[in-house]
PDB file of C-alpha atoms in Angstrom:
ATOM      1  CA  GLU A1332      -2.148   6.858   6.623  1.00 95.00           C
ATOM      2  CA  ILE A1333      -1.697  10.071   8.490  1.00 97.00           C
ATOM      3  CA  VAL A1334      -2.110  13.168   6.254  1.00 97.00           C
ATOM      4  CA  LEU A1335      -0.410  16.714   7.498  1.00 98.00           C
ATOM      5  CA  THR A1336      -2.437  19.192   5.544  1.00 98.00           C
ATOM      6  CA  GLN A1337       0.438  22.690   5.883  1.00 98.00           C
ATOM      7  CA  SER A1338      -0.858  26.202   5.620  1.00 96.00           C
ATOM      8  CA  PRO A1339      -0.646  28.407   4.494  1.00 97.00           C
ATOM      9  CA  ALA A1340       0.749  27.338   0.908  1.00 97.00           C
ATOM     10  CA  THR A1341       2.466  30.038   0.114  1.00 98.00           C
ATOM     11  CA  LEU A1342       3.317  32.875   3.446  1.00 98.00           C
ATOM     12  CA  SER A1343       4.789  36.179   2.263  1.00 98.00           C
ATOM     13  CA  LEU A1344       6.912  38.386   4.437  1.00 97.00           C
ATOM     14  CA  SER A1345       9.088  41.311   5.133  1.00 97.00           C
ATOM     15  CA  PRO A1346      12.841  40.185   7.218  1.00 97.00           C
ATOM     16  CA  GLY A1347      12.194  40.723  10.549  1.00 97.00           C
ATOM     17  CA  GLU A1348       8.895  39.884  10.463  1.00 98.00           C
ATOM     18  CA  ARG A1349       7.180  37.105  12.488  1.00 98.00           C
ATOM     19  CA  ALA A1350       5.913  33.559  10.102  1.00 98.00           C
ATOM     20  CA  THR A1351       3.838  31.863  11.878  1.00 98.00           C
ATOM     21  CA  LEU A1352       3.485  28.284  10.156  1.00 98.00           C
ATOM     22  CA  SER A1353       0.614  25.558  10.812  1.00 98.00           C
ATOM     23  CA  CYS A1354       0.079  22.029  10.455  1.00 98.00           C
ATOM     24  CA  ARG A1355      -2.846  19.718  10.954  1.00 98.00           C
ATOM     25  CA  VAL A1356      -3.062  16.065  11.299  1.00 97.00           C
ATOM     26  CA  SER A1357      -5.616  13.490  10.295  1.00 97.00           C
ATOM     27  CA  GLN A1358      -5.609  11.895  13.824  1.00 96.00           C
ATOM     28  CA  SER A1359      -3.580  12.560  16.808  1.00 94.00           C
ATOM     29  CA  ILE A1360       0.292  11.970  16.724  1.00 93.00           C
ATOM     30  CA  ASP A1361       0.830  13.242  20.378  1.00 92.00           C
ATOM     31  CA  ILE A1362       4.164  15.105  20.202  1.00 93.00           C
ATOM     32  CA  TYR A1363       5.588  13.802  17.380  1.00 95.00           C
ATOM     33  CA  LEU A1364       6.268  16.115  14.851  1.00 97.00           C
ATOM     34  CA  ALA A1365       8.850  17.268  13.266  1.00 97.00           C
ATOM     35  CA  TRP A1366       9.862  20.635  10.510  1.00 98.00           C
ATOM     36  CA  TYR A1367      12.444  20.936   7.875  1.00 98.00           C
ATOM     37  CA  GLN A1368      13.535  23.546   5.873  1.00 98.00           C
ATOM     38  CA  GLN A1369      14.003  23.034   2.498  1.00 98.00           C
ATOM     39  CA  LYS A1370      15.966  25.681  -0.649  1.00 98.00           C
ATOM     40  CA  PRO A1371      16.306  25.424  -3.910  1.00 96.00           C
ATOM     41  CA  GLY A1372      18.799  22.858  -4.933  1.00 95.00           C
ATOM     42  CA  GLN A1373      18.996  21.543  -1.390  1.00 97.00           C
ATOM     43  CA  ALA A1374      17.902  18.550   0.525  1.00 98.00           C
ATOM     44  CA  PRO A1375      15.689  19.071   3.341  1.00 98.00           C
ATOM     45  CA  ARG A1376      17.089  20.627   6.986  1.00 98.00           C
ATOM     46  CA  LEU A1377      15.808  18.976   9.998  1.00 97.00           C
ATOM     47  CA  LEU A1378      14.692  21.969  12.432  1.00 98.00           C
ATOM     48  CA  ILE A1379      12.242  21.044  15.304  1.00 97.00           C
ATOM     49  CA  TYR A1380      11.771  17.421  16.424  1.00 97.00           C
ATOM     50  CA  ASP A1381       9.002  16.015  18.868  1.00 95.00           C
ATOM     51  CA  THR A1382       7.007  19.785  18.389  1.00 96.00           C
ATOM     52  CA  SER A1383       9.300  21.923  20.464  1.00 96.00           C
ATOM     53  CA  ASN A1384      12.811  20.562  20.664  1.00 96.00           C
ATOM     54  CA  ARG A1385      15.367  22.111  17.978  1.00 96.00           C
ATOM     55  CA  ALA A1386      17.908  19.897  16.220  1.00 95.00           C
ATOM     56  CA  THR A1387      21.638  20.788  16.860  1.00 92.00           C
ATOM     57  CA  GLY A1388      22.665  24.632  15.588  1.00 94.00           C
ATOM     58  CA  ILE A1389      19.311  25.679  15.008  1.00 97.00           C
ATOM     59  CA  PRO A1390      19.039  29.095  15.964  1.00 98.00           C
ATOM     60  CA  ALA A1391      16.467  30.101  18.878  1.00 98.00           C
ATOM     61  CA  ARG A1392      14.422  32.298  15.829  1.00 98.00           C
ATOM     62  CA  PHE A1393      13.095  28.850  15.025  1.00 98.00           C
ATOM     63  CA  SER A1394      10.006  27.525  18.017  1.00 98.00           C
ATOM     64  CA  GLY A1395       7.294  25.181  17.377  1.00 98.00           C
ATOM     65  CA  SER A1396       4.008  24.286  19.715  1.00 97.00           C
ATOM     66  CA  GLY A1397       1.378  22.287  19.593  1.00 95.00           C
ATOM     67  CA  SER A1398      -0.085  18.631  20.128  1.00 92.00           C
ATOM     68  CA  GLY A1399      -2.647  16.328  19.049  1.00 92.00           C
ATOM     69  CA  THR A1400      -3.597  17.524  15.752  1.00 95.00           C
ATOM     70  CA  ASP A1401      -2.641  20.830  15.879  1.00 97.00           C
ATOM     71  CA  PHE A1402       1.200  22.375  15.245  1.00 98.00           C
ATOM     72  CA  THR A1403       3.016  25.407  14.639  1.00 98.00           C
ATOM     73  CA  LEU A1404       6.124  26.355  13.687  1.00 98.00           C
ATOM     74  CA  THR A1405       6.978  30.502  14.312  1.00 98.00           C
ATOM     75  CA  ILE A1406       9.823  32.381  13.014  1.00 98.00           C
ATOM     76  CA  SER A1407      10.228  35.009  15.495  1.00 98.00           C
ATOM     77  CA  SER A1408      12.219  37.645  13.338  1.00 97.00           C
ATOM     78  CA  LEU A1409      12.479  36.381   9.627  1.00 98.00           C
ATOM     79  CA  GLU A1410      16.703  36.419   8.725  1.00 98.00           C
ATOM     80  CA  PRO A1411      17.310  36.360   4.575  1.00 97.00           C
ATOM     81  CA  GLU A1412      18.570  33.242   4.555  1.00 97.00           C
ATOM     82  CA  ASP A1413      14.780  32.150   5.939  1.00 98.00           C
ATOM     83  CA  PHE A1414      13.154  32.419   3.096  1.00 97.00           C
ATOM     84  CA  ALA A1415      12.507  29.084   1.809  1.00 98.00           C
ATOM     85  CA  ILE A1416      10.210  25.683   2.326  1.00 98.00           C
ATOM     86  CA  TYR A1417       9.182  23.937   5.362  1.00 98.00           C
ATOM     87  CA  TYR A1418       7.612  20.857   5.246  1.00 98.00           C
ATOM     88  CA  CYS A1419       5.426  18.955   8.756  1.00 98.00           C
ATOM     89  CA  GLN A1420       6.779  15.129   9.073  1.00 98.00           C
ATOM     90  CA  GLN A1421       4.881  12.702  11.969  1.00 97.00           C
ATOM     91  CA  ARG A1422       6.535  10.204  12.708  1.00 95.00           C
ATOM     92  CA  THR A1423       3.393   8.333  15.104  1.00 94.00           C
ATOM     93  CA  ASN A1424       2.122   5.230  12.256  1.00 93.00           C
ATOM     94  CA  TRP A1425       3.436   4.122   8.959  1.00 93.00           C
ATOM     95  CA  PRO A1426       4.279   5.248   6.656  1.00 95.00           C
ATOM     96  CA  ARG A1427       5.833   8.496   8.115  1.00 96.00           C
ATOM     97  CA  THR A1428       4.293  10.544   5.902  1.00 97.00           C
ATOM     98  CA  PHE A1429       5.395  14.770   5.182  1.00 98.00           C
ATOM     99  CA  GLY A1430       3.013  17.676   4.357  1.00 98.00           C
ATOM    100  CA  GLN A1431       3.071  19.456   1.240  1.00 98.00           C
ATOM    101  CA  GLY A1432       4.711  22.497   2.767  1.00 98.00           C
ATOM    102  CA  THR A1433       4.785  26.522   3.126  1.00 98.00           C
ATOM    103  CA  LYS A1434       7.178  28.961   1.047  1.00 98.00           C
ATOM    104  CA  VAL A1435       8.216  31.719   3.007  1.00 98.00           C
ATOM    105  CA  GLU A1436       9.001  34.304   0.363  1.00 97.00           C
ATOM    106  CA  ILE A1437       9.761  37.857   0.363  1.00 95.00           C
ATOM    107  CA  LYS A1438       7.447  40.493   0.515  1.00 93.00           C
TER     108      LYS A1438
ATOM    109  CA  GLU B  14      30.991  15.885   9.572  1.00 93.00           C
ATOM    110  CA  VAL B  15      28.284  13.049   8.625  1.00 95.00           C
ATOM    111  CA  GLN B  16      28.454  12.810   4.385  1.00 97.00           C
ATOM    112  CA  LEU B  17      26.065  11.273   2.551  1.00 98.00           C
ATOM    113  CA  VAL B  18      26.374  10.505  -0.870  1.00 98.00           C
ATOM    114  CA  GLU B  19      23.982   8.685  -3.284  1.00 98.00           C
ATOM    115  CA  THR B  20      24.315   7.479  -6.601  1.00 98.00           C
ATOM    116  CA  GLY B  21      22.967   5.635  -9.400  1.00 98.00           C
ATOM    117  CA  GLY B  22      20.417   7.223 -10.478  1.00 97.00           C
ATOM    118  CA  GLY B  23      19.607   8.104 -13.985  1.00 97.00           C
ATOM    119  CA  LEU B  24      16.664   7.564 -17.705  1.00 98.00           C
ATOM    120  CA  ILE B  25      14.936   4.177 -17.225  1.00 97.00           C
ATOM    121  CA  GLN B  26      12.116   2.727 -19.001  1.00 98.00           C
ATOM    122  CA  PRO B  27       8.953   1.427 -17.480  1.00 98.00           C
ATOM    123  CA  GLY B  28       9.397  -2.424 -15.663  1.00 98.00           C
ATOM    124  CA  GLY B  29      13.286  -1.369 -15.439  1.00 98.00           C
ATOM    125  CA  SER B  30      15.644  -1.738 -12.624  1.00 98.00           C
ATOM    126  CA  LEU B  31      18.081   0.143 -10.479  1.00 98.00           C
ATOM    127  CA  ARG B  32      20.332   0.160  -8.052  1.00 98.00           C
ATOM    128  CA  LEU B  33      20.779   3.543  -5.679  1.00 98.00           C
ATOM    129  CA  SER B  34      23.608   4.000  -3.370  1.00 98.00           C
ATOM    130  CA  CYS B  35      24.203   6.005  -0.746  1.00 98.00           C
ATOM    131  CA  SER B  36      28.282   6.234   1.055  1.00 98.00           C
ATOM    132  CA  ALA B  37      28.590   7.834   4.553  1.00 98.00           C
ATOM    133  CA  SER B  38      30.884   8.869   5.978  1.00 97.00           C
ATOM    134  CA  GLY B  39      31.174  10.706   9.635  1.00 96.00           C
ATOM    135  CA  PHE B  40      29.409   8.137  11.281  1.00 96.00           C
ATOM    136  CA  ALA B  41      28.696   4.307  10.856  1.00 96.00           C
ATOM    137  CA  VAL B  42      25.495   3.184   9.061  1.00 96.00           C
ATOM    138  CA  SER B  43      25.218  -0.083  11.106  1.00 95.00           C
ATOM    139  CA  SER B  44      24.917   2.845  14.355  1.00 93.00           C
ATOM    140  CA  LYS B  45      21.886   4.307  13.063  1.00 95.00           C
ATOM    141  CA  ALA B  46      18.633   3.829  11.334  1.00 95.00           C
ATOM    142  CA  MET B  47      18.469   5.102   7.598  1.00 97.00           C
ATOM    143  CA  SER B  48      16.070   6.024   5.399  1.00 97.00           C
ATOM    144  CA  TRP B  49      15.411   6.251   1.610  1.00 98.00           C
ATOM    145  CA  VAL B  50      12.802   9.738   1.238  1.00 98.00           C
ATOM    146  CA  ARG B  51      11.595  10.807  -2.580  1.00 98.00           C
ATOM    147  CA  GLN B  52      10.423  14.133  -3.516  1.00 98.00           C
ATOM    148  CA  SER B  53       8.256  14.902  -6.708  1.00 98.00           C
ATOM    149  CA  PRO B  54       6.785  17.974  -7.797  1.00 95.00           C
ATOM    150  CA  VAL B  55       3.174  15.442  -7.838  1.00 94.00           C
ATOM    151  CA  LYS B  56       3.641  14.193  -5.041  1.00 95.00           C
ATOM    152  CA  GLY B  57       5.821  16.339  -2.495  1.00 97.00           C
ATOM    153  CA  LEU B  58       8.180  14.189  -0.105  1.00 98.00           C
ATOM    154  CA  GLU B  59       7.694  10.484   0.385  1.00 98.00           C
ATOM    155  CA  TRP B  60       9.521   8.067   2.899  1.00 97.00           C
ATOM    156  CA  LEU B  61       9.930   4.587   1.363  1.00 98.00           C
ATOM    157  CA  SER B  62      11.703   2.681   3.083  1.00 98.00           C
ATOM    158  CA  ILE B  63      13.934   1.979   6.699  1.00 97.00           C
ATOM    159  CA  ILE B  64      16.941  -0.324   7.285  1.00 97.00           C
ATOM    160  CA  TYR B  65      17.098  -0.441  11.162  1.00 95.00           C
ATOM    161  CA  ILE B  66      20.291  -0.874  13.613  1.00 94.00           C
ATOM    162  CA  GLY B  67      19.404  -4.590  14.013  1.00 95.00           C
ATOM    163  CA  GLY B  68      18.586  -5.121   9.958  1.00 96.00           C
ATOM    164  CA  SER B  69      14.736  -5.230  10.529  1.00 97.00           C
ATOM    165  CA  THR B  70      13.373  -2.668   7.083  1.00 97.00           C
ATOM    166  CA  ASN B  71      10.229  -1.313   6.406  1.00 97.00           C
ATOM    167  CA  TYR B  72       8.773   0.009   3.365  1.00 97.00           C
ATOM    168  CA  ALA B  73       6.151   2.212   2.696  1.00 97.00           C
ATOM    169  CA  ASP B  74       2.982   0.305   0.277  1.00 97.00           C
ATOM    170  CA  SER B  75       3.683   2.332  -2.806  1.00 97.00           C
ATOM    171  CA  VAL B  76       7.375   0.166  -3.068  1.00 98.00           C
ATOM    172  CA  LYS B  77       6.552  -2.479  -0.888  1.00 98.00           C
ATOM    173  CA  GLY B  78       7.752  -5.785  -2.895  1.00 97.00           C
ATOM    174  CA  ARG B  79       9.304  -3.407  -5.792  1.00 98.00           C
ATOM    175  CA  PHE B  80      12.255  -2.041  -3.505  1.00 98.00           C
ATOM    176  CA  THR B  81      14.535  -3.587  -1.226  1.00 98.00           C
ATOM    177  CA  ILE B  82      16.691  -1.479   0.971  1.00 98.00           C
ATOM    178  CA  SER B  83      20.119  -2.699   1.994  1.00 98.00           C
ATOM    179  CA  ARG B  84      23.149  -2.100   3.445  1.00 98.00           C
ATOM    180  CA  ASP B  85      27.065  -3.259   3.449  1.00 97.00           C
ATOM    181  CA  THR B  86      28.916  -2.625   6.577  1.00 96.00           C
ATOM    182  CA  SER B  87      32.095  -2.951   5.229  1.00 97.00           C
ATOM    183  CA  LYS B  88      31.909   0.169   2.526  1.00 98.00           C
ATOM    184  CA  ASN B  89      29.636   1.612   4.941  1.00 98.00           C
ATOM    185  CA  THR B  90      26.881   2.430   2.622  1.00 98.00           C
ATOM    186  CA  VAL B  91      23.616   1.803   1.872  1.00 98.00           C
ATOM    187  CA  PHE B  92      21.307   0.565  -1.284  1.00 98.00           C
ATOM    188  CA  LEU B  93      17.754   0.682  -2.459  1.00 98.00           C
ATOM    189  CA  GLN B  94      17.397  -1.819  -4.988  1.00 98.00           C
ATOM    190  CA  MET B  95      14.796  -0.831  -7.414  1.00 98.00           C
ATOM    191  CA  ASN B  96      12.238  -3.026  -9.641  1.00 98.00           C
ATOM    192  CA  SER B  97       9.638  -2.870 -11.540  1.00 98.00           C
ATOM    193  CA  LEU B  98       9.783   1.069 -12.152  1.00 98.00           C
ATOM    194  CA  ARG B  99       6.963   2.786 -12.877  1.00 98.00           C
ATOM    195  CA  VAL B 100       6.370   6.432 -14.617  1.00 97.00           C
ATOM    196  CA  GLU B 101       5.420   7.538 -11.224  1.00 97.00           C
ATOM    197  CA  ASP B 102       8.915   6.447  -9.325  1.00 98.00           C
ATOM    198  CA  THR B 103      10.614   9.697 -11.213  1.00 98.00           C
ATOM    199  CA  ALA B 104      11.541  11.825  -8.373  1.00 98.00           C
ATOM    200  CA  VAL B 105      14.816  12.993  -6.757  1.00 98.00           C
ATOM    201  CA  TYR B 106      15.353  10.428  -3.830  1.00 98.00           C
ATOM    202  CA  TYR B 107      17.646  10.445  -1.240  1.00 98.00           C
ATOM    203  CA  CYS B 108      19.219   8.957   1.359  1.00 98.00           C
ATOM    204  CA  ALA B 109      18.459   9.952   5.185  1.00 98.00           C
ATOM    205  CA  LYS B 110      19.864   9.365   8.878  1.00 97.00           C
ATOM    206  CA  ASP B 111      17.930   8.902  12.045  1.00 93.00           C
ATOM    207  CA  CYS B 112      18.558  11.824  13.816  1.00 91.00           C
ATOM    208  CA  THR B 113      21.521  11.771  16.928  1.00 82.00           C
ATOM    209  CA  ASP B 114      20.192  14.474  19.336  1.00 79.00           C
ATOM    210  CA  GLY B 115      19.171  12.756  22.614  1.00 80.00           C
ATOM    211  CA  GLY B 116      15.502  11.338  22.130  1.00 81.00           C
ATOM    212  CA  CYS B 117      15.460  12.214  18.727  1.00 88.00           C
ATOM    213  CA  SER B 118      14.339   9.102  16.523  1.00 85.00           C
ATOM    214  CA  ASN B 119      12.562   8.327  13.298  1.00 88.00           C
ATOM    215  CA  PHE B 120      13.192  11.935  12.134  1.00 96.00           C
ATOM    216  CA  PHE B 121      15.637  12.728   9.556  1.00 96.00           C
ATOM    217  CA  ASP B 122      18.799  15.156  10.593  1.00 95.00           C
ATOM    218  CA  SER B 123      21.348  14.479   7.452  1.00 96.00           C
ATOM    219  CA  TRP B 124      20.393  13.420   3.760  1.00 98.00           C
ATOM    220  CA  GLY B 125      22.034  13.604   1.157  1.00 98.00           C
ATOM    221  CA  GLN B 126      22.512  15.696  -1.970  1.00 97.00           C
ATOM    222  CA  GLY B 127      19.674  13.593  -3.660  1.00 98.00           C
ATOM    223  CA  THR B 128      19.762  10.980  -6.856  1.00 98.00           C
ATOM    224  CA  VAL B 129      17.466  11.801  -9.716  1.00 98.00           C
ATOM    225  CA  VAL B 130      15.769   8.668 -10.963  1.00 98.00           C
ATOM    226  CA  THR B 131      13.827   9.132 -14.343  1.00 98.00           C
ATOM    227  CA  VAL B 132      11.285   6.407 -15.398  1.00 98.00           C
ATOM    228  CA  SER B 133      10.040   7.431 -19.285  1.00 97.00           C
ATOM    229  CA  SER B 134      10.172   5.653 -22.681  1.00 96.00           C
TER     230      SER B 134
END
């Protein structure tokens, strides 16, 4: 099973600041990684797929990069609605697996 | 508008069975792969099962042999039959639709609101 390790566990930032979230994978998954956002009481929402493609309706302040085993989600300038938990997910191998999440909280 | 609504969760004793339903609207469940994903404080997000357009299925080892995914196209509904439930199956269960964007596959762009399954004596 491919293991995804997200860091940091918590990121404390102010609105307007840049957020950089990391997802490291236990073996190469090429570019087949997605990022989701989850707010309390809600289901996850797909933000980015295949490392760098924004899903429909996702603002341009969200961007993804990386390949192989190291991936990054960047939020260029945090909006109040961006404070949430972010998860990465791989689709290269079965079972599909998720990271444990990074919480972006208001500083 | 795509909408997924899960039902069927509840409190069940270890060893018992539950059948979850995921009623879809805004698209045909026969036109996209559909998955079940669960979330618990202990294990986080855990993909469980998928049913493809052609009807083939796949399962996580943790549920293989105990859970069965199926669909009824006439009702536009996907099911998860859960047998031999364990305490560690306690979680929020989501159904999720395979993504629609060109080239996107095996990621999930629509999720239901979730249904809570509690396995406890």
